[in-house]
JSON list of C-alpha atoms in Angstrom, two decimals:
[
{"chain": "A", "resi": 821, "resn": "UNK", "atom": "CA", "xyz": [-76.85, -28.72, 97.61]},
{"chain": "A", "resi": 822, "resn": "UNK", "atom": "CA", "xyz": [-74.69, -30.30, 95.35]},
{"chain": "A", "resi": 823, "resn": "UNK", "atom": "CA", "xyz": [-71.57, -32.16, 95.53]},
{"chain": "A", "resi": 824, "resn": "UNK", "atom": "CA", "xyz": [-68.08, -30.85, 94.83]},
{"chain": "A", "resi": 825, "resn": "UNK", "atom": "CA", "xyz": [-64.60, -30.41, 94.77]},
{"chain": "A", "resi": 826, "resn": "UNK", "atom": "CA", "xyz": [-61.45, -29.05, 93.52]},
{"chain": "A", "resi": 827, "resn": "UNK", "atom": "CA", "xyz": [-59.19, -30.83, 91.12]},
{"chain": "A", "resi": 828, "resn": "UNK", "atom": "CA", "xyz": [-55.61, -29.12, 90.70]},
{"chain": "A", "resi": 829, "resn": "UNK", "atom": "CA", "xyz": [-53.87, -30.78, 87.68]},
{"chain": "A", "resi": 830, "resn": "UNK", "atom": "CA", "xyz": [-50.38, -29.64, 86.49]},
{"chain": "A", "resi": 831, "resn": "UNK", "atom": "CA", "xyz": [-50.49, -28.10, 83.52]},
{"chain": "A", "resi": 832, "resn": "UNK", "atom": "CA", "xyz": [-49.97, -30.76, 81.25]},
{"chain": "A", "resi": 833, "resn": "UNK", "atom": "CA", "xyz": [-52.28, -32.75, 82.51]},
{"chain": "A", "resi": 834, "resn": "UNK", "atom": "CA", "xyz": [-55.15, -29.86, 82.34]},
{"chain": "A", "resi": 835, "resn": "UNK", "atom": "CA", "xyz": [-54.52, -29.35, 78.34]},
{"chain": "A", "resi": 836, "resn": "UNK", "atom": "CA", "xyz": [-55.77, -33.09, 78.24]},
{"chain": "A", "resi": 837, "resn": "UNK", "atom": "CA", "xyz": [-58.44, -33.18, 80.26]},
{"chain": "A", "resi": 838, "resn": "UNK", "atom": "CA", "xyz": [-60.20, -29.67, 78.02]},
{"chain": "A", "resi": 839, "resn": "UNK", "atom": "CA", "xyz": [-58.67, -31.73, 74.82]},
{"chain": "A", "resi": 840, "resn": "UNK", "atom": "CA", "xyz": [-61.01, -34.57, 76.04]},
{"chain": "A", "resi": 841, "resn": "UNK", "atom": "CA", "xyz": [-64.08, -32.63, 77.36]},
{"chain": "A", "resi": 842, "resn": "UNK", "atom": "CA", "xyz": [-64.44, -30.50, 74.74]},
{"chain": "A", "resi": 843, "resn": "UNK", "atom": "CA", "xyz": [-64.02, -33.26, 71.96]},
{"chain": "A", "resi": 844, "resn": "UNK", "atom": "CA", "xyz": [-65.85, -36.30, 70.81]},
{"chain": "A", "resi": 845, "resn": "UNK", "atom": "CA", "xyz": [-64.73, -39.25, 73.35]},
{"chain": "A", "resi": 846, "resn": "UNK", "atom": "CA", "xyz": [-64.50, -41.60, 70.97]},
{"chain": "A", "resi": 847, "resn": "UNK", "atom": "CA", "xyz": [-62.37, -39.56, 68.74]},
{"chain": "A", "resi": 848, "resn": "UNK", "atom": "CA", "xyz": [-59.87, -38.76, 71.90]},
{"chain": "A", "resi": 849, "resn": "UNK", "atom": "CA", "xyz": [-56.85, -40.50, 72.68]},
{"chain": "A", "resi": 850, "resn": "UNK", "atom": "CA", "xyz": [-57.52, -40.41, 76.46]},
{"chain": "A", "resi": 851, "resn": "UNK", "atom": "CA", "xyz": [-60.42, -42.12, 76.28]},
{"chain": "A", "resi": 852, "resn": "UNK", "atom": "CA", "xyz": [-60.24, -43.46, 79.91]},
{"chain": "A", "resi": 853, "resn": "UNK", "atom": "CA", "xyz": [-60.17, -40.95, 82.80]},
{"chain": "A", "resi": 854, "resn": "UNK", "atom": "CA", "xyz": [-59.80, -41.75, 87.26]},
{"chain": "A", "resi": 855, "resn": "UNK", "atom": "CA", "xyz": [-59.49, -41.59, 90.23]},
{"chain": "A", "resi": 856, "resn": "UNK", "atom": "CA", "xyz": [-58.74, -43.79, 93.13]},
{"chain": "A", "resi": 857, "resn": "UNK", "atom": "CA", "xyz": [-57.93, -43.19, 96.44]},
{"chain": "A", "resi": 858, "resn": "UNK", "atom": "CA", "xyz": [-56.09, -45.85, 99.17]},
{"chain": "A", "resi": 859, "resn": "UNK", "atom": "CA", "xyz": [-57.41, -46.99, 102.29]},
{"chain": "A", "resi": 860, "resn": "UNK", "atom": "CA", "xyz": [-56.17, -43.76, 104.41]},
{"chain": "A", "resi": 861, "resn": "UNK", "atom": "CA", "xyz": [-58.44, -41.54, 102.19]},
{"chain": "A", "resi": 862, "resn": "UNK", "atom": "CA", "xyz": [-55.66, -39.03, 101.91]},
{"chain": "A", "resi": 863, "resn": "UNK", "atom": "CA", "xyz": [-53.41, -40.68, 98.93]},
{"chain": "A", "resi": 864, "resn": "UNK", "atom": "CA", "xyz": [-54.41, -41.71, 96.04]},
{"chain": "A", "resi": 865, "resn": "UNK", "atom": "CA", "xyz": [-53.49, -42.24, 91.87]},
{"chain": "A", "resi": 866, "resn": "UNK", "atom": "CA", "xyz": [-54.98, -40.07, 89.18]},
{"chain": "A", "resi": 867, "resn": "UNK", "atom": "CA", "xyz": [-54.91, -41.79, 85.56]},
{"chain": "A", "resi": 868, "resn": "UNK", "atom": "CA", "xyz": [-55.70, -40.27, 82.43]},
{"chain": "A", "resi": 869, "resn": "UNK", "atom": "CA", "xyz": [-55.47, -42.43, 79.72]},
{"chain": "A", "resi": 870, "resn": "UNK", "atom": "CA", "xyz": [-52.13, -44.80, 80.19]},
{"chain": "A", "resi": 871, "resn": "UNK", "atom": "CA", "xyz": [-50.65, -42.36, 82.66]},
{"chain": "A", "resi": 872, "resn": "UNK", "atom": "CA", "xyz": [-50.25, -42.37, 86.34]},
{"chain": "A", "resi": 873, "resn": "UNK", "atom": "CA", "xyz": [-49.71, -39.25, 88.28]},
{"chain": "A", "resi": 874, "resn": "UNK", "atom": "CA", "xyz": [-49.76, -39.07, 92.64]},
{"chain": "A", "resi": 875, "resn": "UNK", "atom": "CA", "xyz": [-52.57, -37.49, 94.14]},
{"chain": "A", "resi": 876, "resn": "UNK", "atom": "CA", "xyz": [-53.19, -36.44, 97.61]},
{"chain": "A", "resi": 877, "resn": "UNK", "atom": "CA", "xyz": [-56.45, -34.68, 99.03]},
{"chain": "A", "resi": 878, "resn": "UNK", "atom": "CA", "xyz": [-55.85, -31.88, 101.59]},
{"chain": "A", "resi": 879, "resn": "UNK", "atom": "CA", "xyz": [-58.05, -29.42, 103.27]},
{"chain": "A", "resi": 880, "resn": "UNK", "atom": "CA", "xyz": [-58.32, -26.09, 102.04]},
{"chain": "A", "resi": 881, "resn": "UNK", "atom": "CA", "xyz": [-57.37, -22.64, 104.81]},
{"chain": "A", "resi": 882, "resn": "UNK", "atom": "CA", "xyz": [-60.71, -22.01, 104.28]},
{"chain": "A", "resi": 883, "resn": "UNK", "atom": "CA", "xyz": [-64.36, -22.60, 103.13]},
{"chain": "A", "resi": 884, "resn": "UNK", "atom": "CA", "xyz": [-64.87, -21.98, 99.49]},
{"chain": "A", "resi": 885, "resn": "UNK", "atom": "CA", "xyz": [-68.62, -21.27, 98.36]},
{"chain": "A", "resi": 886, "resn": "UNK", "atom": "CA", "xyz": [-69.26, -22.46, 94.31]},
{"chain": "A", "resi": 887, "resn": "UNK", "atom": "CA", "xyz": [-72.07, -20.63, 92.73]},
{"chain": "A", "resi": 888, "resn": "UNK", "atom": "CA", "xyz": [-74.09, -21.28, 89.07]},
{"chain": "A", "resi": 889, "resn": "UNK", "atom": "CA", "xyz": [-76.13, -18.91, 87.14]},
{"chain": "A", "resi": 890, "resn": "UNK", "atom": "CA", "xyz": [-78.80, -19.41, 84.78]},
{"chain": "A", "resi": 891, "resn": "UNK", "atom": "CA", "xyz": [-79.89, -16.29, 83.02]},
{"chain": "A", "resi": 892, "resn": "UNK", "atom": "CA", "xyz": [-76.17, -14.45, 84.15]},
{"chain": "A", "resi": 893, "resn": "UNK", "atom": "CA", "xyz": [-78.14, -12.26, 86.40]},
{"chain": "A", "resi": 894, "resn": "UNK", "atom": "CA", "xyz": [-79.19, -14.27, 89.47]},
{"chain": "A", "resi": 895, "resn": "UNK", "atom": "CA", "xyz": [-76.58, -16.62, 91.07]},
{"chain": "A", "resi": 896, "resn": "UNK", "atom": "CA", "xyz": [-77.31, -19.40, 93.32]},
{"chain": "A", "resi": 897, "resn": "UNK", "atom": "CA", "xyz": [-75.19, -21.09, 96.00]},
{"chain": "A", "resi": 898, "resn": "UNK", "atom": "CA", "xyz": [-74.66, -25.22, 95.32]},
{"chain": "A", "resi": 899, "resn": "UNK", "atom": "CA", "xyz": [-71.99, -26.18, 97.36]},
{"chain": "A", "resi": 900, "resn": "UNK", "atom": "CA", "xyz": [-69.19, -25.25, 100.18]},
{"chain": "A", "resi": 901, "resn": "UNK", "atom": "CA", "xyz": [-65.68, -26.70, 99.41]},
{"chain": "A", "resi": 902, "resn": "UNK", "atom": "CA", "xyz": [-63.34, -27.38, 102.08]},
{"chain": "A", "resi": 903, "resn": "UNK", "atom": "CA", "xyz": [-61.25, -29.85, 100.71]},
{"chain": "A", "resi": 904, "resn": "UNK", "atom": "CA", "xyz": [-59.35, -29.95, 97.30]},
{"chain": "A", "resi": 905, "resn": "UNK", "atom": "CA", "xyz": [-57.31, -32.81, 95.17]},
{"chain": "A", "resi": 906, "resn": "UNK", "atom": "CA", "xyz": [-53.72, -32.26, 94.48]},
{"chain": "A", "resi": 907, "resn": "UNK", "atom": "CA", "xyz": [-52.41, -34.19, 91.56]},
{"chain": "A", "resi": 908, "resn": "UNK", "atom": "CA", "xyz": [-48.99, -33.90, 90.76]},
{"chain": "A", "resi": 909, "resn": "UNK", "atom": "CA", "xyz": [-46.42, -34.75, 88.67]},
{"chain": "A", "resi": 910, "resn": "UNK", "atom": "CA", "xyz": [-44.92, -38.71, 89.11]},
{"chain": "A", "resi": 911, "resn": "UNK", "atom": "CA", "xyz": [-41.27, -37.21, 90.36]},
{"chain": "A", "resi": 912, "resn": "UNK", "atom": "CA", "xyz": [-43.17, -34.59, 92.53]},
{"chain": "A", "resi": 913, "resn": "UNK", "atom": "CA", "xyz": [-42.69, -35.50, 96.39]},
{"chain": "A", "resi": 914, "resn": "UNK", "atom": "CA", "xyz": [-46.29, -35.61, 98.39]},
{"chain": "A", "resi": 915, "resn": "UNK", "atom": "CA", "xyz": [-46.89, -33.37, 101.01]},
{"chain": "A", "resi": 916, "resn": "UNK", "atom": "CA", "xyz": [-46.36, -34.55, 104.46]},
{"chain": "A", "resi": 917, "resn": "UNK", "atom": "CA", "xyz": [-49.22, -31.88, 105.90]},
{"chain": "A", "resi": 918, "resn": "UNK", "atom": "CA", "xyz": [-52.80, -32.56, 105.66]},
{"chain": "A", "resi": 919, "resn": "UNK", "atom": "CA", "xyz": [-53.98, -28.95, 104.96]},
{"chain": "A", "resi": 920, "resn": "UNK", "atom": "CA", "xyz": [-53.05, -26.91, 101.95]},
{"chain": "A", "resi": 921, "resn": "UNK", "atom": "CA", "xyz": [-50.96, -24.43, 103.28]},
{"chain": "A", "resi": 922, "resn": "UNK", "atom": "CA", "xyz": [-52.18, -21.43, 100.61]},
{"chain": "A", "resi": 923, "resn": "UNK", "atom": "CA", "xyz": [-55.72, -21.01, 99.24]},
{"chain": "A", "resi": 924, "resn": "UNK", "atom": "CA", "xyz": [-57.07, -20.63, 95.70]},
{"chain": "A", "resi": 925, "resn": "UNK", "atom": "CA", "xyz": [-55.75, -17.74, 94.03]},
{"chain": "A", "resi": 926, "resn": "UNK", "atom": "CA", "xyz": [-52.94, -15.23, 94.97]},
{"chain": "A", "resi": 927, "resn": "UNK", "atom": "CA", "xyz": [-54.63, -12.96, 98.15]},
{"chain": "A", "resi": 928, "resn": "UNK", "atom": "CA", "xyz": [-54.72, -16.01, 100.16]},
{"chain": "A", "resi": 929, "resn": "UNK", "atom": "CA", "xyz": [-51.04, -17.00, 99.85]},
{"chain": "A", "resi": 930, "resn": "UNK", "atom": "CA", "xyz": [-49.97, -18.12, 102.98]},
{"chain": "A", "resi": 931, "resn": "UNK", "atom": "CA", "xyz": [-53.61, -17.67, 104.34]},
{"chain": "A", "resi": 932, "resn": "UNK", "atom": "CA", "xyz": [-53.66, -19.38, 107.48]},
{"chain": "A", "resi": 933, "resn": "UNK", "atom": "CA", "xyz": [-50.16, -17.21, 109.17]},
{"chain": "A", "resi": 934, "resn": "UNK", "atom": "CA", "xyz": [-51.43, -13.75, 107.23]},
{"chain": "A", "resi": 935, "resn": "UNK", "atom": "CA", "xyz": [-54.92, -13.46, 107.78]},
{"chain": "A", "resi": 936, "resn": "UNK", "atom": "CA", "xyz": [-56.42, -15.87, 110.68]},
{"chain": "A", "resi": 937, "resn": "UNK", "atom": "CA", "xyz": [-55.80, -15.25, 114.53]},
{"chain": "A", "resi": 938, "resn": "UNK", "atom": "CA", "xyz": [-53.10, -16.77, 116.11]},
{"chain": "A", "resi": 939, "resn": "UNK", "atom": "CA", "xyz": [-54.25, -20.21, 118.15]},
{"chain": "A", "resi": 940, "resn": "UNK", "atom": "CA", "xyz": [-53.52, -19.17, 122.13]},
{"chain": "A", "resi": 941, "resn": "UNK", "atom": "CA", "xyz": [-50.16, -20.69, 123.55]},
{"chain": "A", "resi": 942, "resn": "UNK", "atom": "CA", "xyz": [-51.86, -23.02, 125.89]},
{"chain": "A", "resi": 943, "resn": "UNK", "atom": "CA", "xyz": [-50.12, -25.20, 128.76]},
{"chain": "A", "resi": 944, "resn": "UNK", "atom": "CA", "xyz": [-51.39, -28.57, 127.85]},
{"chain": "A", "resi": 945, "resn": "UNK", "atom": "CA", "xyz": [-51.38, -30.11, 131.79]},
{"chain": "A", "resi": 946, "resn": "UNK", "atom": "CA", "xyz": [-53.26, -26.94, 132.55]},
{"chain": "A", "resi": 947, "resn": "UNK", "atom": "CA", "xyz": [-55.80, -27.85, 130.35]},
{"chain": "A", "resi": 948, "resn": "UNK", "atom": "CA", "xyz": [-56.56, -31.38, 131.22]},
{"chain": "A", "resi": 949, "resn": "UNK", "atom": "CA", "xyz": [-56.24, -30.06, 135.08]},
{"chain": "A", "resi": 950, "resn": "UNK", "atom": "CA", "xyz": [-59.18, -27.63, 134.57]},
{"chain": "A", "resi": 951, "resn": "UNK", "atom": "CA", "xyz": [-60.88, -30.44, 132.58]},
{"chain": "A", "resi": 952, "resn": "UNK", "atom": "CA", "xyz": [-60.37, -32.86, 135.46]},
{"chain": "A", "resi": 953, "resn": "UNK", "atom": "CA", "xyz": [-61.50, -30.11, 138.11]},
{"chain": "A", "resi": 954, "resn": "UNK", "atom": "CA", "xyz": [-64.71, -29.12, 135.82]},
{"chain": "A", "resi": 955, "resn": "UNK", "atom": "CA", "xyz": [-65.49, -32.85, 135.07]},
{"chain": "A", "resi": 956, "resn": "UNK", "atom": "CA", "xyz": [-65.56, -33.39, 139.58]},
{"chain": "A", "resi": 957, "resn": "UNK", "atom": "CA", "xyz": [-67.41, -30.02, 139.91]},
{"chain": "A", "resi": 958, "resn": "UNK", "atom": "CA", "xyz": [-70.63, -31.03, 137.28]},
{"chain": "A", "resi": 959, "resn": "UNK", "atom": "CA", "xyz": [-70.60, -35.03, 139.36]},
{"chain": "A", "resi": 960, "resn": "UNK", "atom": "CA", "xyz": [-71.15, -33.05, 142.80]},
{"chain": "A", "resi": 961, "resn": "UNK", "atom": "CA", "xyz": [-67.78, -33.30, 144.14]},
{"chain": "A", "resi": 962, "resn": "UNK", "atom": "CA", "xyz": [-65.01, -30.84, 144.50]},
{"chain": "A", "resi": 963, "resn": "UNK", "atom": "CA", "xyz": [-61.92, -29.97, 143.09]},
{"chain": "A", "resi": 964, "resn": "UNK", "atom": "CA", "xyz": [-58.41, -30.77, 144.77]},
{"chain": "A", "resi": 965, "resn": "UNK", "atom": "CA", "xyz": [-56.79, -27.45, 144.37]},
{"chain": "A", "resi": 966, "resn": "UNK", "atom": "CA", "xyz": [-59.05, -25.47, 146.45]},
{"chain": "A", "resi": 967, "resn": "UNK", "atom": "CA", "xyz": [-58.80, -24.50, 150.35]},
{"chain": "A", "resi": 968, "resn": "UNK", "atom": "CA", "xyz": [-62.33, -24.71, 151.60]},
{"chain": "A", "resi": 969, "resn": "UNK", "atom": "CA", "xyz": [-62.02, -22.16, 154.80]},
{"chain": "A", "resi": 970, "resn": "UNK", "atom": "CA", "xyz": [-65.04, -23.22, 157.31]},
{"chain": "A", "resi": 971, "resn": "UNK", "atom": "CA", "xyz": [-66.00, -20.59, 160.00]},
{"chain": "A", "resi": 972, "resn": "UNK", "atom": "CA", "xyz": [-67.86, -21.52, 163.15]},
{"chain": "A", "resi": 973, "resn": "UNK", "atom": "CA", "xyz": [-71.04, -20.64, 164.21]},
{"chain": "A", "resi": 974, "resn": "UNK", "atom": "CA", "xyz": [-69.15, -17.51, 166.82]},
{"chain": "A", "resi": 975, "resn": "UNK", "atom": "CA", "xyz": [-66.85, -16.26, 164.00]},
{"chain": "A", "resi": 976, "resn": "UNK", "atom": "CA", "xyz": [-70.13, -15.85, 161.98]},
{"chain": "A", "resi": 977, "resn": "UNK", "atom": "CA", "xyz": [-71.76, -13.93, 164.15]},
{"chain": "A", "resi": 978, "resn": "UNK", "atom": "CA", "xyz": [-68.78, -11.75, 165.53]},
{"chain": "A", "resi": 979, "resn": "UNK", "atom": "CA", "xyz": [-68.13, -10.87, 161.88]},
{"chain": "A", "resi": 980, "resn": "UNK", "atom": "CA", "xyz": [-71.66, -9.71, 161.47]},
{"chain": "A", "resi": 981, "resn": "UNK", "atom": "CA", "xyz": [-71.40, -7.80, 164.65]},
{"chain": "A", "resi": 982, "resn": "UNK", "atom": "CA", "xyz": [-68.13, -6.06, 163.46]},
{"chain": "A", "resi": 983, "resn": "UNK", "atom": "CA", "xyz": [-69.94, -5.32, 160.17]},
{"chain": "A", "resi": 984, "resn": "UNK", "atom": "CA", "xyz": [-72.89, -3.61, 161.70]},
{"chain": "A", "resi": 985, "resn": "UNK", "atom": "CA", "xyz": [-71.08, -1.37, 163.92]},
{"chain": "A", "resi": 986, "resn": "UNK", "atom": "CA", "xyz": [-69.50, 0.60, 160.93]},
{"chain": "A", "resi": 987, "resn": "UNK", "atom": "CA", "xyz": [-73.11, 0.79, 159.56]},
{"chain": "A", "resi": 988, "resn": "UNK", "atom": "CA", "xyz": [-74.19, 4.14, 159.64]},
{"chain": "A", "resi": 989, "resn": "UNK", "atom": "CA", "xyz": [-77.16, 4.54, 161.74]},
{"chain": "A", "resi": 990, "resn": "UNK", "atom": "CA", "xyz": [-80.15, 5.48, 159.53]},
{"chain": "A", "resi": 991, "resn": "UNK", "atom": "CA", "xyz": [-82.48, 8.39, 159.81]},
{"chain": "A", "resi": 992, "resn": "UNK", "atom": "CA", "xyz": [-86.13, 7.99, 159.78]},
{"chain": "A", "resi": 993, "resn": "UNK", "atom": "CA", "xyz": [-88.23, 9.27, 156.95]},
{"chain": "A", "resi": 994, "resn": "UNK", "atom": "CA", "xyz": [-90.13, 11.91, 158.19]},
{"chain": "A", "resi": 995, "resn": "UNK", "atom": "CA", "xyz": [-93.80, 11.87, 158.43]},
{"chain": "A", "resi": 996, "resn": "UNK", "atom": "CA", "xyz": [-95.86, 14.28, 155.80]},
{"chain": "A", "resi": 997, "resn": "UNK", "atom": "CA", "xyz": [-99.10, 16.04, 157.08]},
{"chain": "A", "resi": 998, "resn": "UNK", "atom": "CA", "xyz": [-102.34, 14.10, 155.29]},
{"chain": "A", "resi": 999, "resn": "UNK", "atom": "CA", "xyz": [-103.06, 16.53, 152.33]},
{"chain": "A", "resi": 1000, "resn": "UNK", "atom": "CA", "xyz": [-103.55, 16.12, 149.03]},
{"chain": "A", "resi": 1001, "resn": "UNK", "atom": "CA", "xyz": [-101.70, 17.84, 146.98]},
{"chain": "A", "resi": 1002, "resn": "UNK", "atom": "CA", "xyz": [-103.65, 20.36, 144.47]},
{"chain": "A", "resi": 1003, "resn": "UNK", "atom": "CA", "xyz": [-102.63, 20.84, 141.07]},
{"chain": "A", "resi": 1004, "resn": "UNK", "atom": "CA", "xyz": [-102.85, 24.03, 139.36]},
{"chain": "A", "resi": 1005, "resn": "UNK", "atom": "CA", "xyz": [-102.89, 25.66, 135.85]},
{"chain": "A", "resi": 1006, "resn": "UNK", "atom": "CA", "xyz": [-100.49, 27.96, 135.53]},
{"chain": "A", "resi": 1007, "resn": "UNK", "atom": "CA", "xyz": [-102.34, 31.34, 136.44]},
{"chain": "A", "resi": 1008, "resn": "UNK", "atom": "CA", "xyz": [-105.85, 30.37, 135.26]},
{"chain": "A", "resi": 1009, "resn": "UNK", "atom": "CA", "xyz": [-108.36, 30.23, 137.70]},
{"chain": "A", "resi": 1010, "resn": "UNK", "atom": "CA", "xyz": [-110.26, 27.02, 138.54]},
{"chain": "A", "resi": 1011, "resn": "UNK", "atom": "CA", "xyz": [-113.61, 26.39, 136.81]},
{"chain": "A", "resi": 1012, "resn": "UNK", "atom": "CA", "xyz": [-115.88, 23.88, 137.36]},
{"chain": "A", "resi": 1013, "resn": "UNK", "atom": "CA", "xyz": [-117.24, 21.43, 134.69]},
{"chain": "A", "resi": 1014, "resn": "UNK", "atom": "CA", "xyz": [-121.04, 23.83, 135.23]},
{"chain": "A", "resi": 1015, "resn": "UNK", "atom": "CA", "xyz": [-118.44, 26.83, 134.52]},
{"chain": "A", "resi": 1016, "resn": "UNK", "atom": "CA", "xyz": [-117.60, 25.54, 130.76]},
{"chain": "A", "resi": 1017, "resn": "UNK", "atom": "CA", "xyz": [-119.85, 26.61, 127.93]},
{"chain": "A", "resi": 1018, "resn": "UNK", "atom": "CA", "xyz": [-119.48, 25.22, 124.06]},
{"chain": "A", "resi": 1019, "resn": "UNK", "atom": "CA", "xyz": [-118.01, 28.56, 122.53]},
{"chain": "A", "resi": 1020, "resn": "UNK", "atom": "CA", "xyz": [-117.84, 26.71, 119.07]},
{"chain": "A", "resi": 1021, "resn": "UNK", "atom": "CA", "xyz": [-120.93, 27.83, 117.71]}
]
């Protein structure tokens, strides 16, 4: 699979970069076009030609899935795009959230409160309680917010008493008389294999 991403340009900035794609470079007055990002990975600067715009990559709601054609019949899946590079304008403030907050085009406005399930309002100490007990349980131990109830060797049996006098007492199965039993054909008369004679003829 290939290697991609999305590169959101104001619109300004998006006239140049066709102007200088679909002309001769040479020819062009942007001849220089980058990208550089800082040490974070997150913020970066975006020059085309002499300017400077602010960039910022953020993470997209969800995957995206880029396909190509070749004869405009068949279309093949290169790449899955879950991040995407914001450039703005230079008086533009950056975004102080590392995920995009709507998607790529207009049904996925606002795609992560619209459309996904709600994340479960968990109580954090809970959490790293049941972590702690399951971590003590897998080592052989136990946990510390059980009772352990131990019965003695009398209770045992005096419960198992108590339990088998409200058993029902069971019946026997009664005993069948030794013979077999004789299948029939429903009102024919049994013949023997010397009995059957080849009427096909």
């Amino acid at each position: 699979m290939e290697e991609q991403f999305i590169l959101r340009v104001p619109p300004s900035v998006a006239e140049r970069i066709e102007h200088l794609l679909n002309e001769n470079p040479s020819s062009s007055e942007d001849k220089s076009l980058d990208l550089s990002f800082s040490e974070d990975g997150r913020s970066g600067t975006f020059v085309i030609g002499d300017d400077h715009f602010p960039a910022s990559l953020l993470d997209l709601p969800c995957v995206v899935e880029s396909y190509k054609t070749y004869d405009d019949s068949c279309l093949i899946k290169t790449a899955d795009i879950g991040q995407m590079i914001m450039v703005r304008e230079a008086g533009d403030a950056a975004p102080d959230v590392i995920e995009y907050r709507h998607g790529l085009t207009p049904p996925m406005r606002d795609a992560r409160k619209r459309r996904f399930r709600r994340e479960p309002d968990l109580n954090p100490e809970l959490v790293s309680r049941v972590e702690k007990d399951l971590l003590k349980i897998m080592a052989g131990g136990t946990t510390d917010n059980v009772d352990i109830l131990v019965l003695s060797e009398q209770e045992e049996e005096g419960d198992d008493n108590a339990r088998g006098a409200n058993k029902k007492a069971a019946t026997p199965p009664v005993a069948k008389d030794d013979v077999p039993e004789t299948v029939t054909n429903a009102g024919e008369p049994d013949r023997s294999d010397s009995e059957e004679s080849d009427d096909s003829v």
